[in-house]
Coordinates of C-alpha atoms in Angstrom, one line a residue:
M30 CA 121.2 -16.1 26.3
S31 CA 121.3 -16.9 30.0
N32 CA 124.6 -15.7 31.6
T33 CA 125.5 -18.3 34.2
E34 CA 129.0 -17.1 35.1
V35 CA 129.8 -17.2 38.8
L36 CA 130.7 -13.6 39.2
S37 CA 129.2 -11.3 36.6
F38 CA 127.1 -8.2 36.9
S39 CA 126.1 -7.9 33.3
G40 CA 123.6 -9.7 31.1
R41 CA 120.6 -11.7 32.0
I42 CA 119.9 -15.0 33.7
R43 CA 116.8 -17.1 33.4
R44 CA 114.7 -18.2 36.3
S45 CA 115.8 -21.9 36.4
D46 CA 119.5 -21.0 36.3
F47 CA 119.1 -18.4 39.0
F48 CA 117.4 -20.8 41.5
K49 CA 120.0 -23.5 40.9
A50 CA 122.8 -21.1 41.6
V51 CA 121.3 -19.5 44.7
L52 CA 120.5 -22.9 46.1
I53 CA 124.1 -24.1 45.7
L54 CA 125.5 -20.9 47.1
G55 CA 123.2 -21.0 50.1
L56 CA 124.3 -24.6 50.9
I57 CA 128.0 -23.7 50.6
Q58 CA 127.6 -20.6 52.7
G59 CA 125.7 -22.3 55.4
T60 CA 128.2 -25.1 55.5
A61 CA 131.1 -22.7 55.6
S62 CA 129.5 -20.6 58.4
F63 CA 129.0 -23.8 60.5
V64 CA 132.5 -25.2 59.9
F65 CA 134.2 -21.9 60.7
Q66 CA 131.9 -20.6 63.5
G67 CA 134.8 -20.8 66.0
A68 CA 137.2 -18.8 63.7
G69 CA 136.1 -15.4 65.1
T70 CA 133.8 -12.6 64.1
G71 CA 136.2 -11.1 61.6
F72 CA 136.5 -14.3 59.5
I73 CA 132.7 -14.9 59.6
I74 CA 132.2 -11.3 58.3
F75 CA 134.7 -12.0 55.5
I76 CA 132.9 -15.2 54.5
N77 CA 129.5 -13.5 54.5
L78 CA 130.9 -10.6 52.4
I79 CA 132.3 -12.9 49.8
F80 CA 129.1 -14.9 49.4
S81 CA 127.0 -11.7 49.5
I82 CA 129.0 -10.3 46.5
I83 CA 128.6 -13.6 44.5
T84 CA 124.9 -13.7 45.4
L85 CA 124.5 -10.1 44.5
S86 CA 125.7 -10.8 41.0
Y87 CA 123.0 -13.4 40.4
H88 CA 120.4 -11.1 41.9
V89 CA 121.4 -8.3 39.5
R90 CA 121.2 -10.6 36.5
R91 CA 117.8 -11.9 37.5
L92 CA 116.5 -8.4 37.8
H93 CA 118.0 -7.5 34.5
D94 CA 116.1 -10.5 33.0
I95 CA 112.7 -9.0 34.0
G96 CA 113.7 -5.5 32.9
M97 CA 114.5 -4.0 36.3
K98 CA 117.6 -2.2 37.5
G99 CA 120.0 -4.2 39.6
T100 CA 120.3 -1.6 42.3
I101 CA 117.5 -3.4 44.3
A102 CA 119.9 -6.3 44.7
I103 CA 122.1 -4.6 47.3
M104 CA 119.9 -6.1 50.0
P105 CA 122.0 -9.2 50.5
F106 CA 124.5 -6.9 52.3
I107 CA 121.9 -6.2 55.0
G108 CA 123.2 -9.2 56.9
L109 CA 126.3 -7.1 57.9
F110 CA 124.0 -5.1 60.2
L111 CA 124.1 -8.1 62.5
F112 CA 127.6 -7.2 63.6
I113 CA 126.6 -3.7 64.8
P114 CA 126.4 -3.7 68.7
S115 CA 122.7 -3.1 69.0
S116 CA 119.8 -5.5 69.3
Y117 CA 117.6 -3.0 67.4
W118 CA 119.7 -3.3 64.3
G119 CA 119.5 -7.1 64.6
G120 CA 115.7 -6.9 64.7
F121 CA 115.7 -4.3 61.9
T122 CA 117.9 -6.6 59.8
F123 CA 115.5 -9.6 60.3
W124 CA 112.5 -7.4 59.3
L125 CA 114.2 -6.2 56.1
I126 CA 115.2 -9.8 55.2
Q127 CA 111.6 -10.9 55.5
I128 CA 110.2 -8.1 53.4
Y129 CA 113.0 -8.4 50.8
S130 CA 112.8 -12.2 50.7
A131 CA 109.0 -12.1 50.0
W132 CA 109.3 -9.6 47.2
F133 CA 112.4 -11.0 45.7
L134 CA 110.7 -14.5 45.7
Y135 CA 108.0 -12.9 43.6
L136 CA 110.5 -11.2 41.3
A137 CA 112.5 -14.3 40.9
L138 CA 109.4 -16.3 39.9
L139 CA 108.6 -13.9 37.1
D140 CA 109.4 -15.3 33.7
S141 CA 112.0 -13.8 31.5
E142 CA 111.0 -10.8 29.4
P143 CA 110.4 -12.4 26.0
C144 CA 112.1 -9.7 24.0
S145 CA 115.5 -8.0 24.1
N146 CA 115.9 -5.2 26.7
A147 CA 118.6 -2.8 27.8
Y148 CA 120.6 -5.7 29.4
G149 CA 120.8 -8.1 26.5
E150 CA 118.9 -10.7 24.4
S151 CA 116.1 -12.7 26.0
P152 CA 117.2 -16.2 27.2
K153 CA 113.6 -17.3 26.6
P154 CA 112.2 -15.6 23.4
L155 CA 108.5 -15.9 22.5
A156 CA 106.3 -15.2 19.5
D157 CA 104.2 -12.0 19.8
D158 CA 100.9 -14.0 19.9
M159 CA 102.2 -16.1 22.8
I160 CA 103.4 -13.4 25.2
V161 CA 100.2 -12.4 27.0
S162 CA 99.0 -16.0 27.5
S163 CA 102.4 -17.0 28.7
Q164 CA 102.4 -14.1 31.2
I165 CA 99.0 -15.1 32.6
K166 CA 100.2 -18.7 33.1
N167 CA 103.3 -17.4 34.8
R168 CA 101.2 -15.3 37.2
Q169 CA 98.9 -18.3 37.9
M170 CA 102.0 -20.3 38.7
I171 CA 103.3 -17.5 41.0
W172 CA 100.1 -17.6 43.0
K173 CA 100.3 -21.3 43.5
V174 CA 103.9 -21.2 44.6
L175 CA 103.1 -18.3 47.1
A176 CA 100.1 -20.3 48.4
I177 CA 102.3 -23.4 48.9
V178 CA 105.0 -21.4 50.7
T179 CA 102.4 -20.0 53.0
V180 CA 100.8 -23.3 53.9
S181 CA 104.2 -25.0 54.3
L182 CA 105.4 -22.3 56.6
T183 CA 102.2 -22.5 58.7
I184 CA 102.5 -26.3 59.0
F185 CA 106.2 -26.0 60.0
S186 CA 105.4 -23.3 62.6
S187 CA 102.6 -25.5 64.0
I188 CA 105.1 -28.4 64.5
Y189 CA 107.6 -26.1 66.0
D190 CA 105.1 -24.7 68.5
F191 CA 103.8 -28.1 69.3
I192 CA 107.3 -29.4 70.2
T193 CA 108.6 -26.3 72.0
G194 CA 105.4 -25.1 73.6
R195 CA 105.9 -21.6 72.3
P196 CA 104.4 -19.1 72.7
M197 CA 101.8 -20.6 75.1
G198 CA 104.3 -22.4 77.3
R199 CA 102.7 -25.9 76.9
A200 CA 104.6 -28.4 74.7
Y201 CA 102.9 -31.3 73.0
E202 CA 99.4 -29.9 73.4
F203 CA 97.1 -29.6 70.4
Q204 CA 96.0 -26.1 71.3
T205 CA 99.5 -24.8 71.1
A206 CA 99.9 -26.1 67.6
L207 CA 96.9 -24.1 66.5
Y208 CA 98.4 -20.8 67.3
P209 CA 100.0 -20.1 63.9
W210 CA 96.8 -20.9 62.1
G211 CA 95.1 -17.8 63.6
V212 CA 97.6 -15.7 61.5
A213 CA 97.4 -18.0 58.5
I214 CA 93.6 -18.0 58.3
L215 CA 93.4 -14.2 58.3
L216 CA 96.1 -13.8 55.7
G217 CA 94.9 -16.8 53.8
L218 CA 91.6 -15.0 53.2
I219 CA 93.7 -12.6 51.1
I220 CA 96.1 -15.1 49.5
F221 CA 93.4 -17.6 48.5
D222 CA 90.7 -15.0 47.5
K223 CA 89.4 -15.8 44.1
T224 CA 86.1 -14.0 44.4
K225 CA 85.4 -11.5 41.7
K226 CA 84.8 -8.6 44.2
Q227 CA 87.6 -9.6 46.5
I228 CA 85.1 -10.2 49.4
L229 CA 87.5 -12.3 51.4
T230 CA 90.2 -9.7 51.2
Y231 CA 87.8 -7.1 52.5
I232 CA 86.9 -9.3 55.4
S233 CA 90.5 -9.9 56.3
I234 CA 91.6 -6.2 56.2
I235 CA 88.5 -5.1 58.2
Y236 CA 89.2 -7.6 60.9
Q237 CA 93.0 -6.9 61.0
F238 CA 92.9 -3.1 60.7
A239 CA 89.5 -1.5 61.0
L240 CA 88.6 -3.4 64.2
E241 CA 92.0 -3.3 65.9
I242 CA 91.3 -0.1 68.0
P243 CA 87.6 -0.9 68.7
L244 CA 88.5 -4.4 69.9
H245 CA 91.4 -3.0 71.9
I246 CA 89.0 -0.6 73.7
F247 CA 86.4 -3.3 74.1
F248 CA 88.7 -5.8 75.8
L249 CA 90.4 -3.0 77.8
W250 CA 87.1 -1.8 79.1
F251 CA 84.9 -5.0 79.4
Y252 CA 87.4 -7.8 79.8
P253 CA 87.5 -7.5 83.6
W254 CA 83.6 -7.9 83.6
K255 CA 83.8 -10.3 86.6
Y256 CA 84.9 -7.5 88.8
D257 CA 81.9 -5.5 90.2
N258 CA 82.0 -1.7 89.7
Y259 CA 85.2 -1.9 87.6
N260 CA 86.4 1.5 86.4
I261 CA 89.2 1.4 83.9
F262 CA 90.5 4.8 84.8
K263 CA 91.2 3.7 88.4
H264 CA 93.8 1.3 87.0
I265 CA 95.3 3.4 84.2
S266 CA 95.4 7.1 83.5
I267 CA 93.6 8.8 80.7
Q268 CA 97.1 9.6 79.2
D269 CA 98.1 5.9 79.2
F270 CA 94.8 5.0 77.7
L271 CA 95.2 7.5 74.9
I272 CA 98.8 6.4 74.3
S273 CA 97.7 2.8 73.9
I274 CA 95.2 4.1 71.2
V275 CA 97.9 6.2 69.4
G276 CA 100.2 3.1 69.4
R277 CA 97.6 1.3 67.3
F278 CA 96.6 4.2 65.1
Y279 CA 98.8 2.9 62.2
T280 CA 96.0 0.3 61.6
V281 CA 93.6 3.1 60.7
I282 CA 96.2 4.5 58.2
I283 CA 96.8 1.1 56.7
F284 CA 93.0 0.4 56.4
I285 CA 92.5 3.7 54.5
L286 CA 95.4 2.7 52.3
F287 CA 93.8 -0.7 51.6
L288 CA 90.5 0.9 50.7
Y289 CA 92.3 3.2 48.2
I290 CA 94.2 0.3 46.7
M291 CA 91.0 -1.8 46.3
K292 CA 89.1 1.1 44.9
K293 CA 91.7 1.7 42.2
I294 CA 91.8 -2.0 41.3
K295 CA 88.1 -2.0 41.0
E296 CA 88.3 0.9 38.6
E297 CA 90.9 -1.1 36.6
K298 CA 93.7 1.4 37.3
E299 CA 97.2 -0.1 37.7
L300 CA 99.1 0.9 40.8
S301 CA 102.8 1.0 41.5
P302 CA 104.3 -1.9 43.7
V303 CA 105.2 0.8 46.2
F304 CA 101.5 1.0 47.3
F305 CA 101.7 -2.7 48.2
M306 CA 104.9 -2.3 50.2
L307 CA 103.6 0.6 52.2
P308 CA 101.5 -1.3 54.8
S309 CA 104.6 -3.2 56.1
V310 CA 106.7 0.0 56.1
I311 CA 104.0 2.1 57.9
S312 CA 103.5 -0.5 60.7
Y313 CA 107.3 -0.7 61.3
V314 CA 108.0 3.0 61.2
W315 CA 105.0 3.8 63.4
G316 CA 106.2 1.1 65.9
L317 CA 109.7 2.5 65.9
F318 CA 108.7 6.1 66.6
F319 CA 106.3 4.9 69.3
E320 CA 109.1 2.9 70.9
I321 CA 111.4 5.9 70.9
Y322 CA 108.7 8.0 72.4
K323 CA 108.2 5.6 75.3
N324 CA 111.8 4.5 75.9
G325 CA 114.0 7.1 74.2
L326 CA 117.0 6.4 72.0
E327 CA 118.3 3.7 74.4
C328 CA 116.7 1.1 72.1
F329 CA 119.5 1.8 69.6
A330 CA 122.3 0.9 72.1
E331 CA 121.1 -2.2 73.9
G332 CA 122.2 -5.7 73.3
T333 CA 123.8 -7.0 70.1
G334 CA 122.7 -7.4 66.5
I335 CA 122.8 -11.2 66.8
E336 CA 120.5 -11.1 69.9
G337 CA 118.0 -8.9 68.1
F338 CA 118.1 -11.2 65.0
N339 CA 117.6 -14.3 67.1
R340 CA 114.6 -12.8 68.8
G341 CA 113.2 -11.9 65.4
W342 CA 113.9 -15.5 64.2
Q343 CA 112.1 -17.0 67.2
S344 CA 109.1 -14.8 66.7
F345 CA 109.1 -15.8 63.0
L346 CA 109.0 -19.4 63.9
F347 CA 106.2 -19.4 66.4
T348 CA 103.9 -16.9 64.5
G349 CA 104.2 -18.6 61.1
G350 CA 106.3 -15.8 59.8
F351 CA 103.6 -13.1 60.2
K352 CA 105.5 -10.2 58.5
F353 CA 106.8 -12.5 55.7
T354 CA 103.3 -14.0 55.2
F355 CA 101.6 -10.5 55.3
T356 CA 104.0 -9.4 52.6
I357 CA 103.1 -12.5 50.6
A358 CA 99.4 -11.5 51.0
M359 CA 100.1 -8.0 49.6
I360 CA 102.0 -9.5 46.7
C361 CA 99.0 -11.7 45.9
I362 CA 96.8 -8.7 45.7
Y363 CA 99.3 -7.0 43.4
N364 CA 99.6 -10.2 41.3
R365 CA 95.8 -10.5 40.9
M366 CA 95.8 -6.8 39.7
K367 CA 98.4 -7.6 37.1
M368 CA 96.6 -10.8 36.0
R369 CA 93.4 -8.9 35.6
F370 CA 95.0 -6.4 33.2
L371 CA 96.5 -9.2 31.2
Q372 CA 93.2 -11.0 30.9
N373 CA 91.5 -7.7 29.8
Q374 CA 94.1 -7.5 26.9
I375 CA 92.9 -10.9 25.6
K376 CA 89.3 -9.8 25.8

């Protein structure tokens, strides 16, 4: 049975009840934050804490319903990082929210486990001969929802860029509105890839990761072709040139990881979701260490959490939510892998 109590950390809640509750809570929290925005930081923290606890209880029950431990659901509390006096933590918070939101959207879309589990009876029991076919339909629905979310986000971002002129500085120009589609097309090759050999996915990851350093060197070396006798090392030192390469080396690591993932899927071996989370983590951690190397630990003490969060939000808007959409693309690869295993069970 679906446990729809407002504040309960036990039992299970089915998908439809979860989405209704989270939507209502989000509307109430947003309204409360707007109404009391002049009441001071302490009161705003208190409001966010209360709603985070209530939201946490629903997240825990939704995870229970699909057979997972509720400890993953502590992520709603990440918003409290915004009140740490450092713009880095604000940016870190926004990055985590994007990754968590994408993965939790996927988890929330999963149908209830049809049988009893350690957390209670199933709110949606099924006959044994219906389980696999129901799971395949569920994963097909998940792919459609993720595709719709991606397209909707890209369209919204295009409208935002067209009106504001970001990031190209020219409002109400058609070219500006096309900016988010560059991101969307590359990631869309992965999200919409229905080819048997995942050819579109390979094209996307080769362009995004395998060619990153070669293209960087090409444009660094040959872009100023209009200048006669141009010598790159008269303008930057060899050390700076190598540092620029090292700063992008994470793309090589991610490309190798992708090849490993695709190889295992081709061999019909199931991989842990961790492998599909790693690309986002690798790029962020690499960028963090590179930033510390260049600028020291000062990045942890500058600005405020709200400032860093706002910068992340602005970047999200005009790029079509690249980090979020990239995570969605990884989830789509994972979802296809799971669907392939289910289809093999029917055969």
